[in-house]
Every structure is written in structure tokens, then in C-alpha cells.
Amino acid sequence: MQLQQKTLEKLRNLINEETEYRSGPKLVDFFNGLGANDTYNRGGGFPSRWIYTDEKLSKINGTPELDKCIRKLFAPVNFIGRFAELDKFIADFNQYLAFDGWQVLRRETEITFSKAGKIKFEEKVEAKEDDFLQKEFSDISLDKLGLDSIITETLNIRFDEIKKCLNAKAPMSVIFLSGSSLEGILLGIASKHPREFNQSKSSPKDQSGKVKPYHEWTLSNFIDTAHDIGILKEDVKKFSHSLRDFRNYIHPYEQVSSRFNPDEHTAKICWQVLKAAIYQLTNNKPNAQV
């Protein structure tokens, strides 16, 4: 199976953090199971997780090991108790894989491949970027989120800094500050409402099916779970994931390899995501959900 670059990028994201967060040692174990013979050097010299995975996928692209990689990634034994989540991962990946002429199928405990026929993509009425950017969120307050005062104070300082960065036309700073602030806010809300977050079907689980501690959650996990329990709406979920993807370019090598050069428009999207998320989180309390 030979995959185009866009599909490989999606596969890398699934391996690195979407299906589960894999640290450097875990990535080495993952690819060693596919024939590599690498050693993780804790003393330095190991490339970023993204670069390492990109290199490995590029090397096995078009070989039988790529098929084994996908089967290993989606192995049902690793999703006991959360097969619906596995099926969603597969469905998302198939939208990319369709352009390579293939699709992944799960038949009970078996992962197989077939030629993609006419793929029917799921059609949703999605928020358009221009409409989203035009929404006004003037009446937002971090104090109303009910987070600890010291966190709220820190977030307010960050808000002021984001505004200064916008005025100074420093888009990269806006992206990183917005992404980390959103993650901090969602962590604070999850910590105050653990029952709702932990019982969500979107909460990340370890191999035993137990919900991972919050320090192991990714921004993607927090976004999906907040949407699942009803405190973030579909529009913010959609654009929040864009913010998450942009923030990943905090690593210079990732930025170079992806040729990512954010502009003022990108910064405005990220700032709008943060404001919209705060507005929705303020008006949709977890304890108000059924």
C-alpha cells in the first residue's frame, strides 16, 4: 500500500497522540515491532516524536510493513471497552485513505483492507470560517469559569499578552499562548468536574480500560471530551482542533518540515477559538448536563 503525504500525516497523528499518547520510548517500541532496531537515547540525540514517526512511515511506505503498522495501530485488543472509539478512528482515517484507493475494515476482532469504492463522506452543516470569525464574544470573563483564583490571575495576564501580540503582529506567539491557555482552562474545569469528564466515552483510556490521569491527556482529549459532555459546541470543537494542530508547530523542526508559516489570519482564528471556548464553557456548566 502506497500512501500520499496527507494520509501519512494523518497516520502519524493517530500513532503519536490521537489513539493514545506515545512517548519517545513507546514510539521506538512500536516501530521496533515492525522490524526497526532502534534504541531510545534518554541522554539526548533523539529527534522529535513527529520527525521520528515521519521518518519511519516514509521508510515503510509501500511495503508490507505499512499494512502491519495500520493493523497494529487499530488492533481491537487495544480498544477493549471502547470499540466505538476505535470505529471512529478508523472512519476518520478512511476519509484520507479513500484518496489512496483503500479503506480499513474492522470485522469483529480482525482488521482488514479493501479497495475503496465510491466513498460516501459524512456531510454536516459545519461552521464556516468567515462566519465563525465574525461572531462577537465581548462579554466573556475568565472569573466566571470558576477556576482557582491563582490560575485565573495567570490566564488574565496571558490574555493581555495575547492582545499585545496581536497588535504587534506576532502570530506564532498568539497561537502558542492561545493553545496552552485553552488546555489550562480545560484541565481546570476537568479537575473540578472529574465525574463528568471521566465517565465520558471520549475520555482517553489505558490498555486496561482505565481512564488516564489528567496529566497524560492531550489537548485533543480535553476538546473531544468537553464536546461529548456538552460544554463545547461543534463549531468550537472543529476550530479548537485547528488550534491544536497549529500549536504542535512549537517545535522548529516540525514547522520546517511542514512549511508552516502562520499569518495574522491564522492568529485571529486561534484567538477567536479561545474566546468562543470561554464563552461556551461559561454558559454550559458540566453539572448542568444530564
mmCIF file of C-alpha atoms in Angstrom:
data_model
loop_
_atom_site.group_PDB
_atom_site.id
_atom_site.type_symbol
_atom_site.label_atom_id
_atom_site.label_comp_id
_atom_site.label_asym_id
_atom_site.label_seq_id
_atom_site.Cartn_x
_atom_site.Cartn_y
_atom_site.Cartn_z
ATOM 1 C CA MET A 1 0.000 0.000 0.000
ATOM 2 C CA GLN A 2 1.452 3.328 -1.105
ATOM 3 C CA LEU A 3 0.063 6.367 0.715
ATOM 4 C CA GLN A 4 0.219 10.018 -0.228
ATOM 5 C CA GLN A 5 1.752 12.568 2.139
ATOM 6 C CA LYS A 6 -1.539 13.826 3.582
ATOM 7 C CA THR A 7 -2.572 10.308 4.551
ATOM 8 C CA LEU A 8 0.824 9.674 6.131
ATOM 9 C CA GLU A 9 0.458 12.848 8.197
ATOM 10 C CA LYS A 10 -2.924 11.654 9.478
ATOM 11 C CA LEU A 11 -1.425 8.241 10.248
ATOM 12 C CA ARG A 12 1.397 9.912 12.173
ATOM 13 C CA ASN A 13 -1.081 11.875 14.281
ATOM 14 C CA LEU A 14 -3.049 8.723 15.047
ATOM 15 C CA ILE A 15 0.098 6.915 16.129
ATOM 16 C CA ASN A 16 1.621 9.765 18.120
ATOM 17 C CA GLU A 17 -1.317 11.013 20.134
ATOM 18 C CA GLU A 18 -4.837 10.520 18.807
ATOM 19 C CA THR A 19 -5.312 6.822 19.592
ATOM 20 C CA GLU A 20 -3.038 7.197 22.616
ATOM 21 C CA TYR A 21 -0.141 9.408 23.608
ATOM 22 C CA ARG A 22 3.080 7.602 22.711
ATOM 23 C CA SER A 23 6.258 8.940 24.264
ATOM 24 C CA GLY A 24 9.643 8.547 22.569
ATOM 25 C CA PRO A 25 10.315 5.121 24.146
ATOM 26 C CA LYS A 26 6.822 3.923 23.232
ATOM 27 C CA LEU A 27 7.303 5.019 19.616
ATOM 28 C CA VAL A 28 10.590 3.135 19.455
ATOM 29 C CA ASP A 29 8.847 0.009 20.802
ATOM 30 C CA PHE A 30 6.008 0.474 18.308
ATOM 31 C CA PHE A 31 8.272 0.618 15.253
ATOM 32 C CA ASN A 32 10.713 -1.989 16.559
ATOM 33 C CA GLY A 33 7.723 -4.311 16.472
ATOM 34 C CA LEU A 34 7.586 -3.605 12.734
ATOM 35 C CA GLY A 35 11.184 -4.530 12.026
ATOM 36 C CA ALA A 36 13.134 -1.465 13.144
ATOM 37 C CA ASN A 37 16.068 -1.842 15.511
ATOM 38 C CA ASP A 38 16.240 1.497 17.308
ATOM 39 C CA THR A 39 17.229 2.456 20.831
ATOM 40 C CA TYR A 40 15.795 5.423 22.680
ATOM 41 C CA ASN A 41 18.586 7.653 23.950
ATOM 42 C CA ARG A 42 17.403 9.378 27.092
ATOM 43 C CA GLY A 43 20.544 11.498 27.179
ATOM 44 C CA GLY A 44 19.611 13.398 24.034
ATOM 45 C CA GLY A 45 20.119 12.946 20.321
ATOM 46 C CA PHE A 46 16.627 11.565 19.770
ATOM 47 C CA PRO A 47 14.631 13.585 17.202
ATOM 48 C CA SER A 48 11.197 14.993 17.948
ATOM 49 C CA ARG A 49 8.374 12.458 18.090
ATOM 50 C CA TRP A 50 6.883 13.847 14.872
ATOM 51 C CA ILE A 51 10.135 13.689 12.913
ATOM 52 C CA TYR A 52 10.883 10.165 14.148
ATOM 53 C CA THR A 53 7.432 8.885 13.164
ATOM 54 C CA ASP A 54 7.515 10.675 9.796
ATOM 55 C CA GLU A 55 10.877 9.084 9.008
ATOM 56 C CA LYS A 56 9.674 5.602 9.974
ATOM 57 C CA LEU A 57 6.449 5.873 7.978
ATOM 58 C CA SER A 58 8.312 7.195 4.948
ATOM 59 C CA LYS A 59 10.681 4.212 5.125
ATOM 60 C CA ILE A 60 7.904 1.579 5.260
ATOM 61 C CA ASN A 61 5.515 3.327 2.858
ATOM 62 C CA GLY A 62 4.700 0.962 0.002
ATOM 63 C CA THR A 63 5.931 -2.128 1.870
ATOM 64 C CA PRO A 64 4.045 -4.888 3.712
ATOM 65 C CA GLU A 65 5.229 -3.312 6.971
ATOM 66 C CA LEU A 66 2.901 -0.365 6.372
ATOM 67 C CA ASP A 67 -0.079 -2.720 6.329
ATOM 68 C CA LYS A 68 1.209 -4.287 9.544
ATOM 69 C CA CYS A 69 1.605 -0.812 11.043
ATOM 70 C CA ILE A 70 -2.033 0.079 10.397
ATOM 71 C CA ARG A 71 -3.248 -3.290 11.706
ATOM 72 C CA LYS A 72 -1.156 -2.820 14.823
ATOM 73 C CA LEU A 73 -2.440 0.730 15.343
ATOM 74 C CA PHE A 74 -6.081 -0.340 15.130
ATOM 75 C CA ALA A 75 -5.713 -3.738 16.831
ATOM 76 C CA PRO A 76 -9.077 -4.257 18.620
ATOM 77 C CA VAL A 77 -7.357 -5.895 21.607
ATOM 78 C CA ASN A 78 -6.045 -2.427 22.499
ATOM 79 C CA PHE A 79 -9.559 -0.932 22.473
ATOM 80 C CA ILE A 80 -11.436 -3.300 24.755
ATOM 81 C CA GLY A 81 -14.346 -1.412 26.256
ATOM 82 C CA ARG A 82 -14.107 1.373 23.678
ATOM 83 C CA PHE A 83 -14.774 -0.189 20.288
ATOM 84 C CA ALA A 84 -16.978 2.749 19.296
ATOM 85 C CA GLU A 85 -13.937 4.973 19.698
ATOM 86 C CA LEU A 86 -11.877 2.590 17.562
ATOM 87 C CA ASP A 87 -14.519 2.625 14.824
ATOM 88 C CA LYS A 88 -14.469 6.421 14.836
ATOM 89 C CA PHE A 89 -10.678 6.467 14.456
ATOM 90 C CA ILE A 90 -10.992 4.072 11.513
ATOM 91 C CA ALA A 91 -13.775 6.105 9.895
ATOM 92 C CA ASP A 92 -11.742 9.304 10.187
ATOM 93 C CA PHE A 93 -8.662 7.632 8.716
ATOM 94 C CA ASN A 94 -10.694 6.158 5.862
ATOM 95 C CA GLN A 95 -11.609 9.639 4.660
ATOM 96 C CA TYR A 96 -7.912 10.198 3.958
ATOM 97 C CA LEU A 97 -7.227 6.654 2.803
ATOM 98 C CA ALA A 98 -10.020 6.910 0.216
ATOM 99 C CA PHE A 99 -7.808 9.181 -1.858
ATOM 100 C CA ASP A 100 -5.245 6.374 -1.991
ATOM 101 C CA GLY A 101 -7.900 3.927 -3.176
ATOM 102 C CA TRP A 102 -8.136 1.910 0.050
ATOM 103 C CA GLN A 103 -10.216 1.558 3.170
ATOM 104 C CA VAL A 104 -9.710 -0.121 6.548
ATOM 105 C CA LEU A 105 -12.388 -2.546 7.700
ATOM 106 C CA ARG A 106 -12.960 -3.992 11.155
ATOM 107 C CA ARG A 107 -14.661 -7.344 11.245
ATOM 108 C CA GLU A 108 -15.109 -8.135 14.920
ATOM 109 C CA THR A 109 -11.519 -8.675 16.129
ATOM 110 C CA GLU A 110 -9.886 -8.568 12.685
ATOM 111 C CA ILE A 111 -8.541 -5.543 10.813
ATOM 112 C CA THR A 112 -8.519 -5.931 7.019
ATOM 113 C CA PHE A 113 -8.207 -3.759 3.920
ATOM 114 C CA SER A 114 -10.267 -3.470 0.772
ATOM 115 C CA LYS A 115 -10.261 -1.339 -2.323
ATOM 116 C CA ALA A 116 -12.275 1.801 -1.770
ATOM 117 C CA GLY A 117 -15.315 2.024 -3.947
ATOM 118 C CA LYS A 118 -17.374 5.173 -4.038
ATOM 119 C CA ILE A 119 -16.809 6.695 -0.617
ATOM 120 C CA LYS A 120 -19.752 8.470 0.937
ATOM 121 C CA PHE A 121 -18.344 11.180 3.107
ATOM 122 C CA GLU A 122 -20.334 12.240 6.117
ATOM 123 C CA GLU A 123 -21.934 15.565 5.366
ATOM 124 C CA LYS A 124 -22.532 18.007 8.156
ATOM 125 C CA VAL A 125 -23.642 21.578 8.286
ATOM 126 C CA GLU A 126 -20.370 22.945 9.516
ATOM 127 C CA ALA A 127 -19.459 26.353 10.747
ATOM 128 C CA LYS A 128 -17.745 28.368 8.056
ATOM 129 C CA GLU A 129 -14.525 30.089 8.958
ATOM 130 C CA ASP A 130 -15.694 33.586 7.973
ATOM 131 C CA ASP A 131 -18.936 33.224 9.948
ATOM 132 C CA PHE A 132 -17.007 31.960 12.953
ATOM 133 C CA LEU A 133 -14.575 34.871 12.846
ATOM 134 C CA GLN A 134 -17.408 37.400 12.678
ATOM 135 C CA LYS A 135 -19.022 36.228 15.920
ATOM 136 C CA GLU A 136 -18.749 38.667 18.788
ATOM 137 C CA PHE A 137 -17.669 37.463 22.216
ATOM 138 C CA SER A 138 -17.287 40.748 24.031
ATOM 139 C CA ASP A 139 -18.964 39.656 27.265
ATOM 140 C CA ILE A 140 -16.519 36.963 28.347
ATOM 141 C CA SER A 141 -14.906 36.704 31.733
ATOM 142 C CA LEU A 142 -12.335 34.245 32.982
ATOM 143 C CA ASP A 143 -13.620 34.847 36.519
ATOM 144 C CA LYS A 144 -16.972 33.292 35.573
ATOM 145 C CA LEU A 145 -15.305 29.960 34.741
ATOM 146 C CA GLY A 146 -14.953 29.247 38.454
ATOM 147 C CA LEU A 147 -11.296 28.199 38.299
ATOM 148 C CA ASP A 148 -8.842 28.677 41.157
ATOM 149 C CA SER A 149 -8.019 32.338 41.654
ATOM 150 C CA ILE A 150 -4.292 31.926 41.035
ATOM 151 C CA ILE A 151 -4.965 30.204 37.682
ATOM 152 C CA THR A 152 -7.492 32.859 36.727
ATOM 153 C CA GLU A 153 -4.983 35.579 37.522
ATOM 154 C CA THR A 154 -2.344 33.894 35.359
ATOM 155 C CA LEU A 155 -4.813 33.450 32.500
ATOM 156 C CA ASN A 156 -5.783 37.126 32.660
ATOM 157 C CA ILE A 157 -2.121 38.059 32.290
ATOM 158 C CA ARG A 158 -1.896 35.742 29.288
ATOM 159 C CA PHE A 159 -4.978 37.365 27.779
ATOM 160 C CA ASP A 160 -3.330 40.769 27.955
ATOM 161 C CA GLU A 161 -0.183 39.341 26.387
ATOM 162 C CA ILE A 162 -2.161 37.737 23.531
ATOM 163 C CA LYS A 163 -3.740 41.114 22.731
ATOM 164 C CA LYS A 164 -0.308 42.739 22.684
ATOM 165 C CA CYS A 165 0.970 40.018 20.351
ATOM 166 C CA LEU A 166 -1.981 40.550 18.023
ATOM 167 C CA ASN A 167 -1.277 44.260 17.866
ATOM 168 C CA ALA A 168 2.422 43.571 17.344
ATOM 169 C CA LYS A 169 1.587 41.131 14.520
ATOM 170 C CA ALA A 170 3.323 38.223 16.235
ATOM 171 C CA PRO A 171 1.087 35.315 15.076
ATOM 172 C CA MET A 172 3.223 32.463 16.378
ATOM 173 C CA SER A 173 3.102 33.857 19.915
ATOM 174 C CA VAL A 174 -0.684 34.230 19.677
ATOM 175 C CA ILE A 175 -1.047 30.596 18.588
ATOM 176 C CA PHE A 176 1.106 29.158 21.359
ATOM 177 C CA LEU A 177 -0.427 31.322 24.085
ATOM 178 C CA SER A 178 -3.981 30.588 22.909
ATOM 179 C CA GLY A 179 -3.400 26.832 22.690
ATOM 180 C CA SER A 180 -1.725 26.483 26.070
ATOM 181 C CA SER A 181 -4.332 28.733 27.701
ATOM 182 C CA LEU A 182 -7.186 26.636 26.319
ATOM 183 C CA GLU A 183 -5.520 23.460 27.562
ATOM 184 C CA GLY A 184 -5.069 25.008 31.012
ATOM 185 C CA ILE A 185 -8.704 26.099 31.147
ATOM 186 C CA LEU A 186 -9.996 22.662 30.152
ATOM 187 C CA LEU A 187 -7.685 20.975 32.661
ATOM 188 C CA GLY A 188 -9.001 23.281 35.392
ATOM 189 C CA ILE A 189 -12.632 22.526 34.523
ATOM 190 C CA ALA A 190 -11.963 18.775 34.290
ATOM 191 C CA SER A 191 -10.290 18.873 37.710
ATOM 192 C CA LYS A 192 -13.411 20.472 39.189
ATOM 193 C CA HIS A 193 -15.783 18.079 37.410
ATOM 194 C CA PRO A 194 -13.912 14.746 37.274
ATOM 195 C CA ARG A 195 -17.032 12.572 37.256
ATOM 196 C CA GLU A 196 -18.390 14.095 34.056
ATOM 197 C CA PHE A 197 -15.046 14.043 32.260
ATOM 198 C CA ASN A 198 -14.013 10.562 33.409
ATOM 199 C CA GLN A 199 -17.357 8.967 32.544
ATOM 200 C CA SER A 200 -17.374 10.387 29.007
ATOM 201 C CA LYS A 201 -16.934 7.876 26.202
ATOM 202 C CA SER A 202 -14.319 10.242 24.760
ATOM 203 C CA SER A 203 -12.062 10.176 27.825
ATOM 204 C CA PRO A 204 -8.692 8.537 26.981
ATOM 205 C CA LYS A 205 -8.161 5.087 28.463
ATOM 206 C CA ASP A 206 -5.079 2.987 29.085
ATOM 207 C CA GLN A 207 -4.791 -0.601 27.865
ATOM 208 C CA SER A 208 -6.718 -1.893 30.877
ATOM 209 C CA GLY A 209 -9.640 0.403 30.058
ATOM 210 C CA LYS A 210 -8.970 2.751 32.983
ATOM 211 C CA VAL A 211 -9.229 6.499 32.381
ATOM 212 C CA LYS A 212 -5.802 8.088 32.184
ATOM 213 C CA PRO A 213 -4.792 10.715 34.770
ATOM 214 C CA TYR A 214 -5.243 14.260 33.506
ATOM 215 C CA HIS A 215 -1.530 14.959 33.150
ATOM 216 C CA GLU A 216 -1.495 12.305 30.402
ATOM 217 C CA TRP A 217 -4.403 13.850 28.476
ATOM 218 C CA THR A 218 -3.645 15.751 25.278
ATOM 219 C CA LEU A 219 -5.389 18.943 24.225
ATOM 220 C CA SER A 220 -7.252 16.800 21.699
ATOM 221 C CA ASN A 221 -8.565 14.575 24.532
ATOM 222 C CA PHE A 222 -9.811 17.565 26.509
ATOM 223 C CA ILE A 223 -11.525 19.093 23.449
ATOM 224 C CA ASP A 224 -13.300 15.864 22.441
ATOM 225 C CA THR A 225 -14.429 15.108 25.986
ATOM 226 C CA ALA A 226 -15.671 18.653 26.601
ATOM 227 C CA HIS A 227 -17.715 18.384 23.410
ATOM 228 C CA ASP A 228 -19.019 14.938 24.350
ATOM 229 C CA ILE A 229 -20.377 16.132 27.704
ATOM 230 C CA GLY A 230 -21.968 19.137 26.042
ATOM 231 C CA ILE A 231 -19.895 22.075 27.254
ATOM 232 C CA LEU A 232 -18.225 22.810 23.907
ATOM 233 C CA LYS A 233 -20.304 23.030 20.742
ATOM 234 C CA GLU A 234 -19.444 21.607 17.330
ATOM 235 C CA ASP A 235 -18.095 24.869 15.899
ATOM 236 C CA VAL A 236 -15.622 25.387 18.733
ATOM 237 C CA LYS A 237 -14.661 21.715 18.642
ATOM 238 C CA LYS A 238 -13.859 21.981 14.945
ATOM 239 C CA PHE A 239 -11.757 25.112 15.190
ATOM 240 C CA SER A 240 -10.206 24.043 18.504
ATOM 241 C CA HIS A 241 -8.647 21.096 16.728
ATOM 242 C CA SER A 242 -7.201 23.531 14.199
ATOM 243 C CA LEU A 243 -5.681 25.453 17.089
ATOM 244 C CA ARG A 244 -4.290 22.203 18.473
ATOM 245 C CA ASP A 245 -2.695 21.366 15.117
ATOM 246 C CA PHE A 246 -1.177 24.839 14.787
ATOM 247 C CA ARG A 247 0.225 24.702 18.312
ATOM 248 C CA ASN A 248 2.094 21.494 17.516
ATOM 249 C CA TYR A 249 4.459 23.595 15.420
ATOM 250 C CA ILE A 250 6.058 24.897 18.612
ATOM 251 C CA HIS A 251 8.909 22.564 17.629
ATOM 252 C CA PRO A 252 11.041 24.354 14.977
ATOM 253 C CA TYR A 253 11.762 21.135 13.071
ATOM 254 C CA GLU A 254 8.037 20.411 12.795
ATOM 255 C CA GLN A 255 7.487 23.885 11.403
ATOM 256 C CA VAL A 256 10.301 23.494 8.862
ATOM 257 C CA SER A 257 9.215 20.023 7.726
ATOM 258 C CA SER A 258 5.608 21.152 7.262
ATOM 259 C CA ARG A 259 6.492 24.549 5.779
ATOM 260 C CA PHE A 260 4.107 26.176 8.230
ATOM 261 C CA ASN A 261 4.283 29.968 8.329
ATOM 262 C CA PRO A 262 1.364 31.420 10.292
ATOM 263 C CA ASP A 263 -0.001 34.804 9.363
ATOM 264 C CA GLU A 264 -2.290 37.310 11.029
ATOM 265 C CA HIS A 265 -5.390 35.461 9.815
ATOM 266 C CA THR A 266 -4.231 32.245 11.480
ATOM 267 C CA ALA A 267 -3.607 34.126 14.716
ATOM 268 C CA LYS A 268 -7.105 35.636 14.629
ATOM 269 C CA ILE A 269 -8.671 32.173 14.245
ATOM 270 C CA CYS A 270 -6.795 30.908 17.301
ATOM 271 C CA TRP A 271 -7.717 33.947 19.377
ATOM 272 C CA GLN A 272 -11.359 33.589 18.325
ATOM 273 C CA VAL A 273 -11.312 29.895 19.287
ATOM 274 C CA LEU A 274 -10.097 30.758 22.770
ATOM 275 C CA LYS A 275 -12.746 33.465 23.273
ATOM 276 C CA ALA A 276 -15.543 31.268 21.904
ATOM 277 C CA ALA A 277 -14.468 28.357 24.106
ATOM 278 C CA ILE A 278 -14.517 30.545 27.220
ATOM 279 C CA TYR A 279 -17.967 31.853 26.286
ATOM 280 C CA GLN A 280 -19.371 28.342 25.822
ATOM 281 C CA LEU A 281 -17.657 26.917 28.891
ATOM 282 C CA THR A 282 -19.102 29.750 30.968
ATOM 283 C CA ASN A 283 -22.638 29.154 29.710
ATOM 284 C CA ASN A 284 -22.576 25.338 29.645
ATOM 285 C CA LYS A 285 -21.580 24.054 33.072
ATOM 286 C CA PRO A 286 -20.828 20.303 33.344
ATOM 287 C CA ASN A 287 -23.157 19.855 36.292
ATOM 288 C CA ALA A 288 -25.983 21.175 34.142
ATOM 289 C CA GLN A 289 -25.650 18.211 31.788
ATOM 290 C CA VAL A 290 -27.817 15.110 32.097
#
